[in-house]
PDB file of C-alpha atoms in Angstrom:
ATOM      1  CA  ALA A   1      -6.390 -22.440 -33.089  1.00 75.00           C
ATOM      2  CA  LYS A   2      -9.865 -22.904 -34.593  1.00 82.00           C
ATOM      3  CA  ARG A   3      -9.658 -26.685 -34.110  1.00 85.00           C
ATOM      4  CA  ILE A   4      -8.634 -26.303 -30.449  1.00 83.00           C
ATOM      5  CA  ILE A   5     -11.500 -23.899 -29.846  1.00 83.00           C
ATOM      6  CA  ASN A   6     -14.011 -26.259 -31.421  1.00 84.00           C
ATOM      7  CA  GLU A   7     -12.682 -29.299 -29.559  1.00 86.00           C
ATOM      8  CA  THR A   8     -12.582 -27.653 -26.122  1.00 88.00           C
ATOM      9  CA  SER A   9     -15.572 -28.639 -24.006  1.00 90.00           C
ATOM     10  CA  GLU A  10     -17.816 -26.176 -22.196  1.00 89.00           C
ATOM     11  CA  SER A  11     -16.666 -27.505 -18.814  1.00 90.00           C
ATOM     12  CA  THR A  12     -13.037 -26.878 -19.776  1.00 90.00           C
ATOM     13  CA  TRP A  13     -13.856 -23.309 -20.834  1.00 86.00           C
ATOM     14  CA  GLU A  14     -15.603 -22.768 -17.501  1.00 91.00           C
ATOM     15  CA  LYS A  15     -12.612 -24.201 -15.633  1.00 90.00           C
ATOM     16  CA  MET A  16     -10.195 -21.914 -17.493  1.00 90.00           C
ATOM     17  CA  SER A  17     -12.457 -18.909 -16.929  1.00 91.00           C
ATOM     18  CA  LEU A  18     -12.625 -19.545 -13.189  1.00 91.00           C
ATOM     19  CA  ALA A  19      -8.848 -20.024 -13.048  1.00 90.00           C
ATOM     20  CA  GLY A  20      -8.326 -16.721 -14.875  1.00 90.00           C
ATOM     21  CA  LYS A  21     -10.662 -14.869 -12.529  1.00 90.00           C
ATOM     22  CA  GLU A  22      -8.919 -16.400  -9.519  1.00 90.00           C
ATOM     23  CA  TRP A  23      -5.500 -15.339 -10.818  1.00 89.00           C
ATOM     24  CA  TYR A  24      -6.758 -11.808 -11.523  1.00 88.00           C
ATOM     25  CA  ASN A  25      -8.263 -11.412  -8.047  1.00 87.00           C
ATOM     26  CA  LYS A  26      -5.068 -12.694  -6.437  1.00 86.00           C
ATOM     27  CA  ASN A  27      -2.577 -10.689  -8.480  1.00 84.00           C
ATOM     28  CA  CYS A  28      -4.146  -7.822 -10.451  1.00 83.00           C
ATOM     29  CA  SER A  29      -7.252  -6.615  -8.632  1.00 86.00           C
ATOM     30  CA  PRO A  30      -6.799  -3.542  -6.350  1.00 82.00           C
ATOM     31  CA  ASP A  31      -6.713  -5.737  -3.235  1.00 84.00           C
ATOM     32  CA  GLY A  32      -4.644  -8.446  -4.906  1.00 83.00           C
ATOM     33  CA  SER A  33      -1.992  -6.123  -6.332  1.00 84.00           C
ATOM     34  CA  PHE A  34      -1.740  -4.376  -2.950  1.00 85.00           C
ATOM     35  CA  GLU A  35      -1.053  -7.730  -1.255  1.00 86.00           C
ATOM     36  CA  VAL A  36       1.502  -8.738  -3.898  1.00 83.00           C
ATOM     37  CA  THR A  37       3.343  -5.427  -3.489  1.00 84.00           C
ATOM     38  CA  LYS A  38       3.207  -5.799   0.279  1.00 84.00           C
ATOM     39  CA  GLN A  39       4.758  -9.289   0.023  1.00 84.00           C
ATOM     40  CA  ILE A  40       7.554  -7.905  -2.167  1.00 83.00           C
ATOM     41  CA  ILE A  41       8.282  -5.155   0.385  1.00 81.00           C
ATOM     42  CA  GLU A  42       8.350  -7.701   3.214  1.00 83.00           C
ATOM     43  CA  HIS A  43      10.712  -9.922   1.212  1.00 79.00           C
ATOM     44  CA  VAL A  44      13.095  -7.003   0.617  1.00 75.00           C
ATOM     45  CA  ARG A  45      12.902  -6.090   4.305  1.00 75.00           C
ATOM     46  CA  GLU A  46      13.860  -9.642   5.319  1.00 78.00           C
ATOM     47  CA  ASN A  47      16.840  -9.581   2.968  1.00 74.00           C
ATOM     48  CA  GLN A  48      18.049  -6.293   4.452  1.00 67.00           C
ATOM     49  CA  LYS A  49      18.044  -7.515   8.040  1.00 69.00           C
ATOM     50  CA  GLY A  50      21.504  -7.339   9.565  1.00 64.00           C
ATOM     51  CA  LYS A  51      22.772  -4.806   7.032  1.00 58.00           C
ATOM     52  CA  LYS A  52      24.143  -1.596   8.480  1.00 52.00           C
ATOM     53  CA  THR A  53      22.191   1.518   7.484  1.00 52.00           C
ATOM     54  CA  PRO A  54      22.791   5.165   8.408  1.00 49.00           C
ATOM     55  CA  GLU A  55      20.869   6.380  11.429  1.00 58.00           C
ATOM     56  CA  LYS A  56      17.910   8.476  10.302  1.00 77.00           C
ATOM     57  CA  THR A  57      14.718   9.843  11.773  1.00 92.00           C
ATOM     58  CA  LYS A  58      11.013   9.837  10.941  1.00 95.00           C
ATOM     59  CA  PRO A  59       8.885  12.932  10.321  1.00 96.00           C
ATOM     60  CA  LYS A  60       6.953  13.937  13.423  1.00 96.00           C
ATOM     61  CA  SER A  61       3.685  14.041  11.461  1.00 97.00           C
ATOM     62  CA  ILE A  62       2.024  13.821   8.078  1.00 98.00           C
ATOM     63  CA  CYS A  63      -0.490  16.269   6.609  1.00 98.00           C
ATOM     64  CA  THR A  64      -2.930  16.287   3.715  1.00 97.00           C
ATOM     65  CA  PHE A  65      -6.191  17.835   2.500  1.00 96.00           C
ATOM     66  CA  CYS A  66      -9.312  16.306   1.019  1.00 95.00           C
ATOM     67  CA  THR A  67     -12.924  16.939   0.013  1.00 95.00           C
ATOM     68  CA  ASP A  68     -15.771  14.489  -0.499  1.00 95.00           C
ATOM     69  CA  MET A  69     -14.650  14.040  -4.130  1.00 94.00           C
ATOM     70  CA  CYS A  70     -11.584  12.162  -2.868  1.00 93.00           C
ATOM     71  CA  LYS A  71     -13.266  10.062  -0.181  1.00 95.00           C
ATOM     72  CA  ASN A  72     -11.940   6.769  -1.603  1.00 95.00           C
ATOM     73  CA  ASP A  73      -8.420   8.202  -1.724  1.00 95.00           C
ATOM     74  CA  ILE A  74      -8.348   9.383   1.882  1.00 96.00           C
ATOM     75  CA  ASP A  75      -9.878   6.071   2.947  1.00 96.00           C
ATOM     76  CA  LEU A  76      -6.938   4.136   1.470  1.00 96.00           C
ATOM     77  CA  LEU A  77      -4.386   6.598   2.881  1.00 97.00           C
ATOM     78  CA  LEU A  78      -5.808   6.271   6.386  1.00 97.00           C
ATOM     79  CA  LYS A  79      -6.051   2.489   6.083  1.00 97.00           C
ATOM     80  CA  SER A  80      -2.348   2.383   5.236  1.00 96.00           C
ATOM     81  CA  MET A  81      -1.548   4.696   8.153  1.00 97.00           C
ATOM     82  CA  LYS A  82      -3.562   2.451  10.452  1.00 96.00           C
ATOM     83  CA  GLU A  83      -1.624  -0.566   9.179  1.00 95.00           C
ATOM     84  CA  PHE A  84       1.915   0.828   9.338  1.00 96.00           C
ATOM     85  CA  ASN A  85       1.948   4.203  11.135  1.00 95.00           C
ATOM     86  CA  LYS A  86      -0.844   4.110  13.682  1.00 95.00           C
ATOM     87  CA  ASP A  87       0.762   6.499  16.189  1.00 95.00           C
ATOM     88  CA  VAL A  88       1.905   9.188  13.742  1.00 97.00           C
ATOM     89  CA  PRO A  89      -0.093  12.442  14.106  1.00 98.00           C
ATOM     90  CA  ILE A  90      -2.116  13.327  11.002  1.00 98.00           C
ATOM     91  CA  TYR A  91      -3.203  16.880  10.179  1.00 98.00           C
ATOM     92  CA  LEU A  92      -6.111  17.102   7.758  1.00 98.00           C
ATOM     93  CA  LEU A  93      -7.851  20.012   6.072  1.00 97.00           C
ATOM     94  CA  CYS A  94     -11.252  18.817   4.896  1.00 97.00           C
ATOM     95  CA  ASP A  95     -14.923  19.530   4.267  1.00 96.00           C
ATOM     96  CA  GLU A  96     -17.886  18.546   6.416  1.00 97.00           C
ATOM     97  CA  LYS A  97     -18.487  15.200   4.696  1.00 97.00           C
ATOM     98  CA  ILE A  98     -14.893  14.034   5.065  1.00 97.00           C
ATOM     99  CA  LYS A  99     -14.805  15.165   8.690  1.00 97.00           C
ATOM    100  CA  MET A 100     -17.878  13.022   9.426  1.00 97.00           C
ATOM    101  CA  PHE A 101     -16.416  10.070   7.498  1.00 97.00           C
ATOM    102  CA  VAL A 102     -13.107  10.219   9.366  1.00 97.00           C
ATOM    103  CA  ASN A 103     -14.780  10.587  12.764  1.00 97.00           C
ATOM    104  CA  ASN A 104     -17.008   7.594  12.040  1.00 97.00           C
ATOM    105  CA  ASN A 105     -14.279   5.308  10.687  1.00 97.00           C
ATOM    106  CA  TYR A 106     -10.867   6.307  12.044  1.00 97.00           C
ATOM    107  CA  SER A 107     -11.374   7.458  15.624  1.00 94.00           C
ATOM    108  CA  GLU A 108      -8.449   5.261  16.708  1.00 95.00           C
ATOM    109  CA  LEU A 109      -5.942   7.330  14.693  1.00 97.00           C
ATOM    110  CA  ASN A 110      -4.391  10.552  15.970  1.00 97.00           C
ATOM    111  CA  ILE A 111      -6.060  12.886  13.455  1.00 98.00           C
ATOM    112  CA  GLN A 112      -6.446  16.637  13.882  1.00 97.00           C
ATOM    113  CA  MET A 113      -8.927  18.196  11.450  1.00 97.00           C
ATOM    114  CA  LYS A 114      -9.889  21.659  10.236  1.00 96.00           C
ATOM    115  CA  GLN A 115     -13.127  21.989   8.266  1.00 96.00           C
ATOM    116  CA  ASP A 116     -11.991  24.638   5.778  1.00 94.00           C
ATOM    117  CA  LEU A 117     -12.907  23.084   2.421  1.00 95.00           C
ATOM    118  CA  ASP A 118     -16.713  23.213   2.219  1.00 95.00           C
ATOM    119  CA  LYS A 119     -16.399  25.746  -0.609  1.00 93.00           C
ATOM    120  CA  PHE A 120     -14.850  23.033  -2.799  1.00 94.00           C
ATOM    121  CA  SER A 121     -17.198  20.151  -1.880  1.00 94.00           C
ATOM    122  CA  GLY A 122     -18.712  18.183  -4.752  1.00 94.00           C
ATOM    123  CA  LYS A 123     -16.524  19.835  -7.393  1.00 92.00           C
ATOM    124  CA  ASN A 124     -13.966  18.203  -9.669  1.00 90.00           C
ATOM    125  CA  ARG A 125     -10.997  19.966 -11.256  1.00 87.00           C
ATOM    126  CA  LYS A 126     -12.887  20.940 -14.420  1.00 90.00           C
ATOM    127  CA  GLN A 127     -15.669  22.558 -12.395  1.00 93.00           C
ATOM    128  CA  MET A 128     -13.201  24.421 -10.181  1.00 89.00           C
ATOM    129  CA  GLU A 129     -11.272  25.683 -13.216  1.00 86.00           C
ATOM    130  CA  GLN A 130     -14.530  26.920 -14.755  1.00 90.00           C
ATOM    131  CA  GLU A 131     -15.296  28.777 -11.518  1.00 90.00           C
ATOM    132  CA  GLY A 132     -11.733  30.099 -11.299  1.00 86.00           C
ATOM    133  CA  ILE A 133     -11.023  28.510  -7.919  1.00 86.00           C
ATOM    134  CA  PHE A 134      -8.677  25.630  -8.812  1.00 84.00           C
ATOM    135  CA  THR A 135      -5.512  27.624  -8.091  1.00 81.00           C
ATOM    136  CA  GLU A 136      -7.048  28.612  -4.749  1.00 85.00           C
ATOM    137  CA  MET A 137      -7.529  24.909  -4.058  1.00 83.00           C
ATOM    138  CA  MET A 138      -3.880  24.172  -4.862  1.00 82.00           C
ATOM    139  CA  LYS A 139      -2.742  26.928  -2.486  1.00 85.00           C
ATOM    140  CA  LEU A 140      -4.352  24.946   0.322  1.00 90.00           C
ATOM    141  CA  LYS A 141      -1.318  22.661   0.254  1.00 91.00           C
ATOM    142  CA  THR A 142       0.643  25.445   1.922  1.00 94.00           C
ATOM    143  CA  LYS A 143      -2.134  25.975   4.474  1.00 95.00           C
ATOM    144  CA  THR A 144      -2.144  22.249   5.214  1.00 96.00           C
ATOM    145  CA  ILE A 145       1.608  22.250   5.849  1.00 97.00           C
ATOM    146  CA  GLU A 146       1.336  25.319   8.084  1.00 97.00           C
ATOM    147  CA  TYR A 147      -1.442  23.640  10.088  1.00 97.00           C
ATOM    148  CA  ALA A 148       0.928  20.755  10.845  1.00 97.00           C
ATOM    149  CA  LEU A 149       3.871  23.051  11.621  1.00 97.00           C
ATOM    150  CA  ASP A 150       1.713  24.965  14.095  1.00 96.00           C
ATOM    151  CA  ASN A 151       1.824  21.802  16.191  1.00 96.00           C
ATOM    152  CA  GLU A 152       4.888  19.793  15.139  1.00 96.00           C
ATOM    153  CA  HIS A 153       8.592  20.378  14.486  1.00 94.00           C
ATOM    154  CA  ASP A 154       8.312  18.987  10.961  1.00 97.00           C
ATOM    155  CA  THR A 155       5.841  17.242   8.687  1.00 98.00           C
ATOM    156  CA  LEU A 156       5.535  15.089   5.582  1.00 98.00           C
ATOM    157  CA  TYR A 157       2.970  16.531   3.197  1.00 97.00           C
ATOM    158  CA  VAL A 158       1.269  13.896   1.034  1.00 97.00           C
ATOM    159  CA  ASP A 159      -1.577  14.134  -1.460  1.00 95.00           C
ATOM    160  CA  SER A 160      -4.632  12.261  -0.251  1.00 95.00           C
ATOM    161  CA  ASP A 161      -4.180   9.595  -2.960  1.00 94.00           C
ATOM    162  CA  ILE A 162      -0.865   8.421  -1.480  1.00 95.00           C
ATOM    163  CA  VAL A 163      -0.852   4.913   0.022  1.00 95.00           C
ATOM    164  CA  PHE A 164       1.941   3.710   2.322  1.00 95.00           C
ATOM    165  CA  LEU A 165       3.144   0.121   2.000  1.00 93.00           C
ATOM    166  CA  ASP A 166       5.442   0.369   5.019  1.00 94.00           C
ATOM    167  CA  GLU A 167       6.402   2.898   7.695  1.00 95.00           C
ATOM    168  CA  ILE A 168       6.638   6.483   6.523  1.00 95.00           C
ATOM    169  CA  PRO A 169      10.061   7.096   4.974  1.00 94.00           C
ATOM    170  CA  ASP A 170      13.146   8.200   6.879  1.00 95.00           C
ATOM    171  CA  VAL A 171      14.178  11.819   6.503  1.00 95.00           C
ATOM    172  CA  ASP A 172      17.249  13.972   7.003  1.00 93.00           C
ATOM    173  CA  ASN A 173      15.896  16.568   9.420  1.00 92.00           C
ATOM    174  CA  THR A 174      19.048  18.663   9.100  1.00 92.00           C
ATOM    175  CA  LYS A 175      17.647  19.710   5.714  1.00 94.00           C
ATOM    176  CA  GLN A 176      14.807  22.151   5.216  1.00 96.00           C
ATOM    177  CA  LEU A 177      13.021  20.044   2.609  1.00 97.00           C
ATOM    178  CA  GLY A 178      12.801  16.523   1.234  1.00 96.00           C
ATOM    179  CA  MET A 179      11.770  16.205  -2.413  1.00 96.00           C
ATOM    180  CA  CYS A 180      10.566  13.367  -4.659  1.00 94.00           C
ATOM    181  CA  PRO A 181      12.033  13.387  -8.184  1.00 92.00           C
ATOM    182  CA  HIS A 182       9.920  12.211 -11.097  1.00 89.00           C
ATOM    183  CA  TYR A 183      11.559   9.148 -12.658  1.00 85.00           C
ATOM    184  CA  ILE A 184      10.205   9.900 -16.110  1.00 83.00           C
ATOM    185  CA  LYS A 185      11.514  11.245 -19.417  1.00 86.00           C
ATOM    186  CA  LYS A 186      13.156  14.675 -19.365  1.00 85.00           C
ATOM    187  CA  SER A 187      10.679  15.868 -21.973  1.00 85.00           C
ATOM    188  CA  ASN A 188       7.925  15.201 -19.434  1.00 84.00           C
ATOM    189  CA  THR A 189       9.722  16.809 -16.478  1.00 81.00           C
ATOM    190  CA  ASP A 190      10.381  19.871 -18.648  1.00 79.00           C
ATOM    191  CA  LEU A 191       6.618  20.214 -19.020  1.00 78.00           C
ATOM    192  CA  HIS A 192       5.364  19.122 -15.611  1.00 81.00           C
ATOM    193  CA  GLY A 193       8.293  19.630 -13.253  1.00 85.00           C
ATOM    194  CA  TYR A 194      11.213  17.577 -11.957  1.00 88.00           C
ATOM    195  CA  TYR A 195       9.778  17.206  -8.454  1.00 92.00           C
ATOM    196  CA  ASN A 196       6.446  15.687  -7.476  1.00 91.00           C
ATOM    197  CA  ALA A 197       4.234  18.098  -5.524  1.00 91.00           C
ATOM    198  CA  GLY A 198       2.371  15.154  -4.022  1.00 93.00           C
ATOM    199  CA  MET A 199       4.973  14.366  -1.355  1.00 96.00           C
ATOM    200  CA  ILE A 200       7.247  16.904   0.336  1.00 97.00           C
ATOM    201  CA  TYR A 201       9.068  16.806   3.679  1.00 98.00           C
ATOM    202  CA  VAL A 202       9.041  20.251   5.339  1.00 97.00           C
ATOM    203  CA  ASN A 203      10.584  21.636   8.514  1.00 95.00           C
ATOM    204  CA  THR A 204      10.675  25.347   7.706  1.00 96.00           C
ATOM    205  CA  ARG A 205       7.847  27.856   7.369  1.00 95.00           C
ATOM    206  CA  GLU A 206       9.931  29.780   4.855  1.00 96.00           C
ATOM    207  CA  PHE A 207       9.025  27.161   2.274  1.00 96.00           C
ATOM    208  CA  THR A 208       5.266  27.742   2.451  1.00 95.00           C
ATOM    209  CA  LYS A 209       5.765  31.521   2.218  1.00 94.00           C
ATOM    210  CA  TRP A 210       7.946  31.032  -0.850  1.00 94.00           C
ATOM    211  CA  TRP A 211       5.715  28.396  -2.482  1.00 93.00           C
ATOM    212  CA  ILE A 212       2.448  30.303  -2.179  1.00 90.00           C
ATOM    213  CA  LYS A 213       4.041  33.309  -3.904  1.00 89.00           C
ATOM    214  CA  LYS A 214       5.197  31.021  -6.693  1.00 87.00           C
ATOM    215  CA  ILE A 215       1.713  29.504  -7.084  1.00 83.00           C
ATOM    216  CA  GLU A 216       0.142  32.970  -7.204  1.00 80.00           C
ATOM    217  CA  THR A 217       2.559  34.339  -9.814  1.00 80.00           C
ATOM    218  CA  THR A 218       3.014  31.265 -12.035  1.00 70.00           C
ATOM    219  CA  ASN A 219       1.779  31.604 -15.606  1.00 64.00           C
ATOM    220  CA  LYS A 220      -0.802  28.829 -15.757  1.00 58.00           C
ATOM    221  CA  LYS A 221      -0.336  28.537 -19.542  1.00 60.00           C
ATOM    222  CA  ASP A 222       3.266  27.460 -18.875  1.00 57.00           C
ATOM    223  CA  ASP A 223       2.437  25.309 -15.844  1.00 52.00           C
ATOM    224  CA  GLY A 224      -0.853  23.431 -16.011  1.00 50.00           C
ATOM    225  CA  THR A 225      -0.061  21.858 -12.644  1.00 54.00           C
ATOM    226  CA  HIS A 226      -0.501  25.293 -10.976  1.00 64.00           C
ATOM    227  CA  ASP A 227       1.878  24.306  -8.133  1.00 76.00           C
ATOM    228  CA  GLN A 228       4.384  21.688  -9.241  1.00 83.00           C
ATOM    229  CA  LYS A 229       6.647  23.223 -11.891  1.00 85.00           C
ATOM    230  CA  SER A 230       7.782  25.959  -9.512  1.00 87.00           C
ATOM    231  CA  LEU A 231       9.389  23.287  -7.320  1.00 92.00           C
ATOM    232  CA  ASP A 232      12.184  23.064  -9.904  1.00 90.00           C
ATOM    233  CA  GLU A 233      13.617  26.146  -8.182  1.00 91.00           C
ATOM    234  CA  VAL A 234      13.818  24.498  -4.741  1.00 93.00           C
ATOM    235  CA  PRO A 235      17.570  23.648  -5.033  1.00 92.00           C
ATOM    236  CA  MET A 236      18.330  27.352  -5.539  1.00 94.00           C
ATOM    237  CA  GLU A 237      16.287  28.433  -2.515  1.00 94.00           C
ATOM    238  CA  PHE A 238      16.513  25.693   0.152  1.00 96.00           C
ATOM    239  CA  ASN A 239      18.875  22.999   1.370  1.00 95.00           C
ATOM    240  CA  HIS A 240      17.166  19.704   0.671  1.00 95.00           C
ATOM    241  CA  PHE A 241      17.522  15.977   0.164  1.00 94.00           C
ATOM    242  CA  GLU A 242      15.836  13.678  -2.330  1.00 94.00           C
ATOM    243  CA  PHE A 243      13.799  10.655  -1.381  1.00 92.00           C
ATOM    244  CA  ASP A 244      15.105   7.422  -2.858  1.00 82.00           C
ATOM    245  CA  MET A 245      11.781   6.324  -4.330  1.00 67.00           C
TER     246      MET A 245
END
C-alpha cells in the first residue's frame, strides 16, 4: 500500500478525488440520494403495471404543524407535495415566520394555515422542556388533525419532516385510523412505542379526544416521546389498518 501511494502521481490523486466527489454528489448527497430513491420507486412502479391491485382511496387531505425551527423540513415536505400531490389540500398550524415563508414560496399549493404557534417560535425541544411547554407542543398534533377534520372527511397527519417520494398512500377509509408500525427491535418498541406518531390516517374526531387525554395523563418518565407510546393502545380502542411501509 505504501509503494502504491508513493508511486501514484498528483494528477492521478486529483482524478480519483474528483471521481469520488462526483459519485458522492450523484448517489449519497441529499439531492443525489433523493434522486436515486426516486428512480427505484419509478422502477418498482413500472414493474407493477398491469398487476391487479385492490381498489383503494386516497385521504382527502394532509395536515401538519411547524415553527421556524423546522423551516427546512416543511420546505422539503411541500416540495414533495408539489411534485406528487399538487392538488391535495394541506392544513398547516404554524408561526408567523413559516406563514410568510409558505405564502412567498408555495402559493400554487392548496394550503390552509392557522398562525397558532408563535409561542414556540425559535425554541428547540430542550428549551421547551426547560420551560415546561414541550408536552403542550406535542398536543398540537391533535389540534392540527381537528383543523383538517373541520373541513375534510378525513386526513393524513404527517410530521413536518416527512417527505413523499410518490403520491400519498392509499387508505382504507372504512377504518377509523391508519397506523405506521416501527420496523425495529422489540426492545426499542417497548421503550418508544410500536406505532410511529409521525404519520397517522384519521377519519374520526373520537381519536383526537382520546389521544389528548392520553398525552395529558402519560407519565413522561415512562414515555419520553410524550405522545407516541400511548398509541400502543389504539388496537383496543379503534378499528384500524396498518400502512405497508
